[in-house]
Amino acid sequence: MNDTVTKPKTRTKVERPKLHKVILINDDYTPREFVTMILKAEFRMTEDLAYKVMITAHKLGACVVAVFTKDVAGTKATRATDVARSKGYPLLFTTEPEE
Ligand code: TYC
């Protein structure tokens, strides 16, 4: 006969990884066209969306670009900022955890 004792199944909680926002910061020097180009190239945005995000940051001071896991957000923000630096612009992308 089968007299094996089986343990009751316990559910292990799997937490979702916390998401982090990539934020575009306005400045007075980077040309609008360059900001739009970076958003298209680094964040795969359409021209239309890239322009809207750029103009929102321009008017309000900052705009959320996208949300990713912590590592991906950090990598994307650093990469986009570095591309701008390599062209001599002070454009800045930062990250912060989502509430
Ligand atoms: N303010 C810049 C200008 O007038 C354009 C700009 C927009 C720069 C958004 C950065 O995140 C930015 N040339």
CSV table of N, CA and C and ligand atoms in Angstrom, one decimal:
chain,number,residue,atom,x,y,z
A,1,MET,N,0.8,-1.2,0.0
A,1,MET,CA,0.0,0.0,0.0
A,1,MET,C,0.9,1.3,0.0
A,2,ASN,N,0.3,2.4,-0.4
A,2,ASN,CA,1.0,3.6,-0.4
A,2,ASN,C,0.8,4.4,0.9
A,3,ASP,N,1.8,4.2,1.8
A,3,ASP,CA,1.6,4.9,3.1
A,3,ASP,C,2.7,6.0,3.2
A,4,THR,N,3.1,6.6,2.1
A,4,THR,CA,4.0,7.7,2.2
A,4,THR,C,3.3,8.9,2.7
A,5,VAL,N,4.0,9.6,3.6
A,5,VAL,CA,3.4,10.8,4.2
A,5,VAL,C,3.8,12.0,3.3
A,6,THR,N,2.8,12.7,2.8
A,6,THR,CA,3.1,13.9,1.9
A,6,THR,C,2.9,15.2,2.7
A,7,LYS,N,3.8,16.1,2.6
A,7,LYS,CA,3.7,17.4,3.3
A,7,LYS,C,2.6,18.2,2.6
A,8,PRO,N,1.8,18.9,3.4
A,8,PRO,CA,0.9,19.8,2.8
A,8,PRO,C,1.6,20.9,1.9
A,9,LYS,N,1.1,21.2,0.8
A,9,LYS,CA,1.8,22.2,-0.1
A,9,LYS,C,1.7,23.6,0.6
A,10,THR,N,2.8,24.3,0.6
A,10,THR,CA,2.8,25.6,1.2
A,10,THR,C,3.1,26.6,0.0
A,11,ARG,N,2.4,27.7,0.0
A,11,ARG,CA,2.7,28.7,-1.1
A,11,ARG,C,3.8,29.6,-0.7
A,12,THR,N,4.8,29.7,-1.5
A,12,THR,CA,5.9,30.6,-1.3
A,12,THR,C,5.5,31.9,-2.0
A,13,LYS,N,5.6,33.0,-1.3
A,13,LYS,CA,5.2,34.3,-1.9
A,13,LYS,C,6.3,34.7,-2.8
A,14,VAL,N,6.0,35.0,-4.0
A,14,VAL,CA,6.9,35.6,-5.0
A,14,VAL,C,6.7,37.0,-5.2
A,15,GLU,N,7.6,37.9,-4.7
A,15,GLU,CA,7.4,39.3,-4.8
A,15,GLU,C,7.7,39.8,-6.2
A,16,ARG,N,6.9,40.7,-6.7
A,16,ARG,CA,7.3,41.3,-8.0
A,16,ARG,C,8.4,42.3,-7.8
A,17,PRO,N,9.4,42.3,-8.8
A,17,PRO,CA,10.5,43.3,-8.6
A,17,PRO,C,10.0,44.7,-8.7
A,18,LYS,N,10.5,45.5,-7.8
A,18,LYS,CA,10.0,46.9,-7.8
A,18,LYS,C,10.4,47.6,-9.1
A,19,LEU,N,9.6,48.5,-9.6
A,19,LEU,CA,9.9,49.2,-10.8
A,19,LEU,C,10.5,50.6,-10.5
A,20,HIS,N,11.4,51.0,-11.4
A,20,HIS,CA,12.0,52.3,-11.3
A,20,HIS,C,11.8,53.1,-12.5
A,21,LYS,N,11.5,54.4,-12.3
A,21,LYS,CA,11.2,55.3,-13.4
A,21,LYS,C,12.5,55.9,-13.9
A,22,VAL,N,12.6,56.0,-15.3
A,22,VAL,CA,13.6,56.8,-15.9
A,22,VAL,C,13.0,58.2,-16.1
A,23,ILE,N,13.7,59.2,-15.6
A,23,ILE,CA,13.2,60.6,-15.7
A,23,ILE,C,14.1,61.5,-16.5
A,24,LEU,N,13.5,62.2,-17.5
A,24,LEU,CA,14.2,63.2,-18.3
A,24,LEU,C,14.2,64.5,-17.6
A,25,ILE,N,15.4,65.1,-17.4
A,25,ILE,CA,15.5,66.4,-16.8
A,25,ILE,C,15.7,67.5,-17.8
A,26,ASN,N,15.0,68.6,-17.7
A,26,ASN,CA,15.2,69.8,-18.6
A,26,ASN,C,16.5,70.5,-18.3
A,27,ASP,N,17.1,71.1,-19.3
A,27,ASP,CA,18.2,72.0,-19.2
A,27,ASP,C,18.1,73.1,-20.2
A,28,ASP,N,18.9,74.1,-20.2
A,28,ASP,CA,18.8,75.2,-21.1
A,28,ASP,C,19.7,75.1,-22.3
A,29,TYR,N,20.4,74.1,-22.4
A,29,TYR,CA,21.4,74.0,-23.5
A,29,TYR,C,21.2,72.9,-24.6
A,30,THR,N,20.7,71.8,-24.2
A,30,THR,CA,20.5,70.7,-25.2
A,30,THR,C,19.4,71.1,-26.2
A,31,PRO,N,19.7,71.0,-27.5
A,31,PRO,CA,18.7,71.3,-28.4
A,31,PRO,C,17.5,70.3,-28.4
A,32,ARG,N,16.3,70.9,-28.6
A,32,ARG,CA,15.1,70.0,-28.6
A,32,ARG,C,15.2,68.8,-29.5
A,33,GLU,N,15.7,69.1,-30.7
A,33,GLU,CA,15.8,68.0,-31.7
A,33,GLU,C,16.7,66.9,-31.2
A,34,PHE,N,17.8,67.2,-30.5
A,34,PHE,CA,18.7,66.2,-30.0
A,34,PHE,C,18.0,65.4,-28.9
A,35,VAL,N,17.2,66.0,-28.0
A,35,VAL,CA,16.5,65.3,-27.0
A,35,VAL,C,15.5,64.3,-27.6
A,36,THR,N,14.8,64.8,-28.6
A,36,THR,CA,13.8,64.0,-29.3
A,36,THR,C,14.5,62.8,-30.0
A,37,MET,N,15.7,63.0,-30.6
A,37,MET,CA,16.4,62.0,-31.2
A,37,MET,C,16.9,60.9,-30.2
A,38,ILE,N,17.4,61.3,-29.1
A,38,ILE,CA,17.8,60.4,-28.0
A,38,ILE,C,16.7,59.5,-27.6
A,39,LEU,N,15.5,60.1,-27.3
A,39,LEU,CA,14.3,59.4,-26.9
A,39,LEU,C,14.0,58.3,-27.9
A,40,LYS,N,14.0,58.6,-29.2
A,40,LYS,CA,13.7,57.7,-30.2
A,40,LYS,C,14.7,56.6,-30.3
A,41,ALA,N,16.0,56.9,-30.2
A,41,ALA,CA,17.1,56.0,-30.4
A,41,ALA,C,17.3,55.1,-29.1
A,42,GLU,N,17.2,55.6,-27.9
A,42,GLU,CA,17.5,54.8,-26.7
A,42,GLU,C,16.3,54.2,-26.1
A,43,PHE,N,15.1,54.8,-26.3
A,43,PHE,CA,13.9,54.3,-25.7
A,43,PHE,C,12.8,53.8,-26.7
A,44,ARG,N,13.3,53.7,-27.9
A,44,ARG,CA,12.4,53.2,-29.0
A,44,ARG,C,11.1,53.9,-29.1
A,45,MET,N,11.1,55.2,-29.0
A,45,MET,CA,9.8,56.0,-29.1
A,45,MET,C,9.6,56.4,-30.5
A,46,THR,N,8.3,56.6,-30.8
A,46,THR,CA,7.9,57.2,-32.1
A,46,THR,C,8.3,58.7,-32.0
A,47,GLU,N,8.4,59.3,-33.2
A,47,GLU,CA,8.7,60.8,-33.2
A,47,GLU,C,7.6,61.5,-32.4
A,48,ASP,N,6.4,61.1,-32.6
A,48,ASP,CA,5.3,61.8,-31.9
A,48,ASP,C,5.4,61.8,-30.4
A,49,LEU,N,5.6,60.6,-29.8
A,49,LEU,CA,5.7,60.4,-28.4
A,49,LEU,C,7.0,61.1,-27.9
A,50,ALA,N,8.1,60.9,-28.6
A,50,ALA,CA,9.4,61.5,-28.2
A,50,ALA,C,9.2,63.0,-28.1
A,51,TYR,N,8.6,63.6,-29.1
A,51,TYR,CA,8.4,65.1,-29.0
A,51,TYR,C,7.5,65.5,-27.8
A,52,LYS,N,6.5,64.7,-27.5
A,52,LYS,CA,5.6,65.0,-26.4
A,52,LYS,C,6.3,64.9,-25.1
A,53,VAL,N,7.2,63.9,-24.9
A,53,VAL,CA,7.9,63.7,-23.7
A,53,VAL,C,9.0,64.9,-23.5
A,54,MET,N,9.6,65.2,-24.7
A,54,MET,CA,10.6,66.3,-24.6
A,54,MET,C,10.0,67.6,-24.2
A,55,ILE,N,8.8,67.9,-24.9
A,55,ILE,CA,8.2,69.2,-24.6
A,55,ILE,C,7.6,69.3,-23.2
A,56,THR,N,7.2,68.1,-22.7
A,56,THR,CA,6.7,68.1,-21.3
A,56,THR,C,7.9,68.4,-20.3
A,57,ALA,N,9.0,67.8,-20.5
A,57,ALA,CA,10.2,68.1,-19.7
A,57,ALA,C,10.6,69.5,-19.8
A,58,HIS,N,10.6,70.0,-21.1
A,58,HIS,CA,10.9,71.4,-21.3
A,58,HIS,C,10.0,72.4,-20.6
A,59,LYS,N,8.8,72.1,-20.5
A,59,LYS,CA,7.8,73.0,-19.9
A,59,LYS,C,7.7,72.8,-18.4
A,60,LEU,N,7.8,71.6,-17.9
A,60,LEU,CA,7.6,71.3,-16.5
A,60,LEU,C,8.9,71.1,-15.7
A,61,GLY,N,10.0,70.8,-16.4
A,61,GLY,CA,11.3,70.6,-15.7
A,61,GLY,C,11.7,69.2,-15.7
A,62,ALA,N,10.8,68.3,-15.9
A,62,ALA,CA,11.1,66.8,-15.9
A,62,ALA,C,9.9,66.1,-16.4
A,63,CYS,N,10.2,64.9,-16.9
A,63,CYS,CA,9.1,64.0,-17.4
A,63,CYS,C,9.5,62.5,-17.3
A,64,VAL,N,8.6,61.7,-16.9
A,64,VAL,CA,8.9,60.2,-16.8
A,64,VAL,C,8.9,59.7,-18.2
A,65,VAL,N,10.0,59.0,-18.5
A,65,VAL,CA,10.2,58.4,-19.9
A,65,VAL,C,9.6,57.0,-19.9
A,66,ALA,N,9.9,56.2,-18.9
A,66,ALA,CA,9.5,54.8,-18.9
A,66,ALA,C,9.8,54.2,-17.6
A,67,VAL,N,9.2,53.0,-17.3
A,67,VAL,CA,9.5,52.3,-16.1
A,67,VAL,C,10.1,50.9,-16.4
A,68,PHE,N,11.1,50.5,-15.6
A,68,PHE,CA,11.8,49.2,-15.8
A,68,PHE,C,12.2,48.7,-14.5
A,69,THR,N,12.7,47.5,-14.5
A,69,THR,CA,13.3,47.0,-13.2
A,69,THR,C,14.5,47.9,-12.9
A,70,LYS,N,15.0,47.8,-11.6
A,70,LYS,CA,16.0,48.7,-11.2
A,70,LYS,C,17.3,48.7,-12.1
A,71,ASP,N,17.8,47.6,-12.4
A,71,ASP,CA,19.0,47.4,-13.2
A,71,ASP,C,18.8,48.0,-14.6
A,72,VAL,N,17.7,47.7,-15.2
A,72,VAL,CA,17.5,48.1,-16.6
A,72,VAL,C,17.3,49.7,-16.6
A,73,ALA,N,16.6,50.2,-15.6
A,73,ALA,CA,16.4,51.6,-15.6
A,73,ALA,C,17.7,52.4,-15.4
A,74,GLY,N,18.6,51.8,-14.5
A,74,GLY,CA,19.9,52.5,-14.3
A,74,GLY,C,20.7,52.4,-15.6
A,75,THR,N,20.7,51.3,-16.2
A,75,THR,CA,21.5,51.1,-17.4
A,75,THR,C,21.1,52.0,-18.5
A,76,LYS,N,19.8,52.1,-18.7
A,76,LYS,CA,19.2,52.9,-19.8
A,76,LYS,C,19.5,54.4,-19.5
A,77,ALA,N,19.3,54.8,-18.3
A,77,ALA,CA,19.5,56.3,-17.9
A,77,ALA,C,21.0,56.6,-18.1
A,78,THR,N,21.9,55.8,-17.7
A,78,THR,CA,23.3,56.0,-17.8
A,78,THR,C,23.7,56.1,-19.3
A,79,ARG,N,23.2,55.1,-20.1
A,79,ARG,CA,23.6,55.1,-21.5
A,79,ARG,C,23.1,56.3,-22.2
A,80,ALA,N,21.8,56.7,-22.0
A,80,ALA,CA,21.3,57.9,-22.7
A,80,ALA,C,22.0,59.1,-22.3
A,81,THR,N,22.4,59.2,-21.0
A,81,THR,CA,23.1,60.4,-20.5
A,81,THR,C,24.5,60.4,-21.2
A,82,ASP,N,25.1,59.3,-21.3
A,82,ASP,CA,26.5,59.2,-21.8
A,82,ASP,C,26.5,59.6,-23.3
A,83,VAL,N,25.5,59.2,-24.0
A,83,VAL,CA,25.4,59.5,-25.5
A,83,VAL,C,25.4,61.0,-25.6
A,84,ALA,N,24.6,61.7,-24.8
A,84,ALA,CA,24.5,63.2,-24.8
A,84,ALA,C,25.8,63.8,-24.4
A,85,ARG,N,26.5,63.3,-23.4
A,85,ARG,CA,27.8,63.8,-23.0
A,85,ARG,C,28.8,63.7,-24.1
A,86,SER,N,28.8,62.6,-24.8
A,86,SER,CA,29.7,62.3,-25.9
A,86,SER,C,29.5,63.4,-27.0
A,87,LYS,N,28.4,64.0,-27.1
A,87,LYS,CA,28.1,65.1,-28.1
A,87,LYS,C,28.3,66.4,-27.4
A,88,GLY,N,28.7,66.5,-26.1
A,88,GLY,CA,28.9,67.8,-25.5
A,88,GLY,C,27.7,68.4,-24.9
A,89,TYR,N,26.6,67.7,-24.7
A,89,TYR,CA,25.4,68.2,-24.1
A,89,TYR,C,25.2,67.8,-22.6
A,90,PRO,N,24.6,68.7,-21.8
A,90,PRO,CA,24.5,68.4,-20.4
A,90,PRO,C,23.2,67.6,-20.1
A,91,LEU,N,22.5,67.1,-21.1
A,91,LEU,CA,21.3,66.3,-20.9
A,91,LEU,C,21.4,65.2,-19.9
A,92,LEU,N,20.4,65.2,-19.0
A,92,LEU,CA,20.5,64.2,-17.9
A,92,LEU,C,19.2,63.3,-17.8
A,93,PHE,N,19.4,62.0,-17.6
A,93,PHE,CA,18.4,61.1,-17.3
A,93,PHE,C,18.7,60.6,-15.9
A,94,THR,N,17.7,60.6,-15.0
A,94,THR,CA,17.9,60.0,-13.7
A,94,THR,C,16.9,58.9,-13.5
A,95,THR,N,17.0,58.2,-12.3
A,95,THR,CA,16.0,57.1,-12.0
A,95,THR,C,15.5,57.4,-10.6
A,96,GLU,N,14.3,56.9,-10.3
A,96,GLU,CA,13.8,56.8,-9.0
A,96,GLU,C,12.8,55.7,-8.8
A,97,PRO,N,12.7,55.1,-7.6
A,97,PRO,CA,11.8,54.0,-7.5
A,97,PRO,C,10.3,54.5,-7.6
A,98,GLU,N,9.5,53.6,-8.1
A,98,GLU,CA,8.0,53.9,-8.2
A,98,GLU,C,7.4,53.7,-6.8
A,99,GLU,N,6.4,54.5,-6.5
A,99,GLU,CA,5.8,54.4,-5.2
A,99,GLU,C,5.1,53.1,-5.1
B,1,TYC,N1,15.1,73.3,-22.8
B,1,TYC,C1,15.9,72.9,-24.0
B,1,TYC,C2,15.9,74.0,-25.0
B,1,TYC,O1,15.1,74.9,-24.9
B,1,TYC,C3,15.3,71.6,-24.7
B,1,TYC,C4,15.2,70.5,-23.7
B,1,TYC,C5,14.0,69.8,-23.5
B,1,TYC,C6,16.3,70.1,-23.0
B,1,TYC,C7,13.9,68.7,-22.6
B,1,TYC,C8,16.3,69.0,-22.1
B,1,TYC,O2,15.0,67.3,-21.0
B,1,TYC,C9,15.1,68.3,-21.9
B,1,TYC,N2,16.8,73.9,-26.0
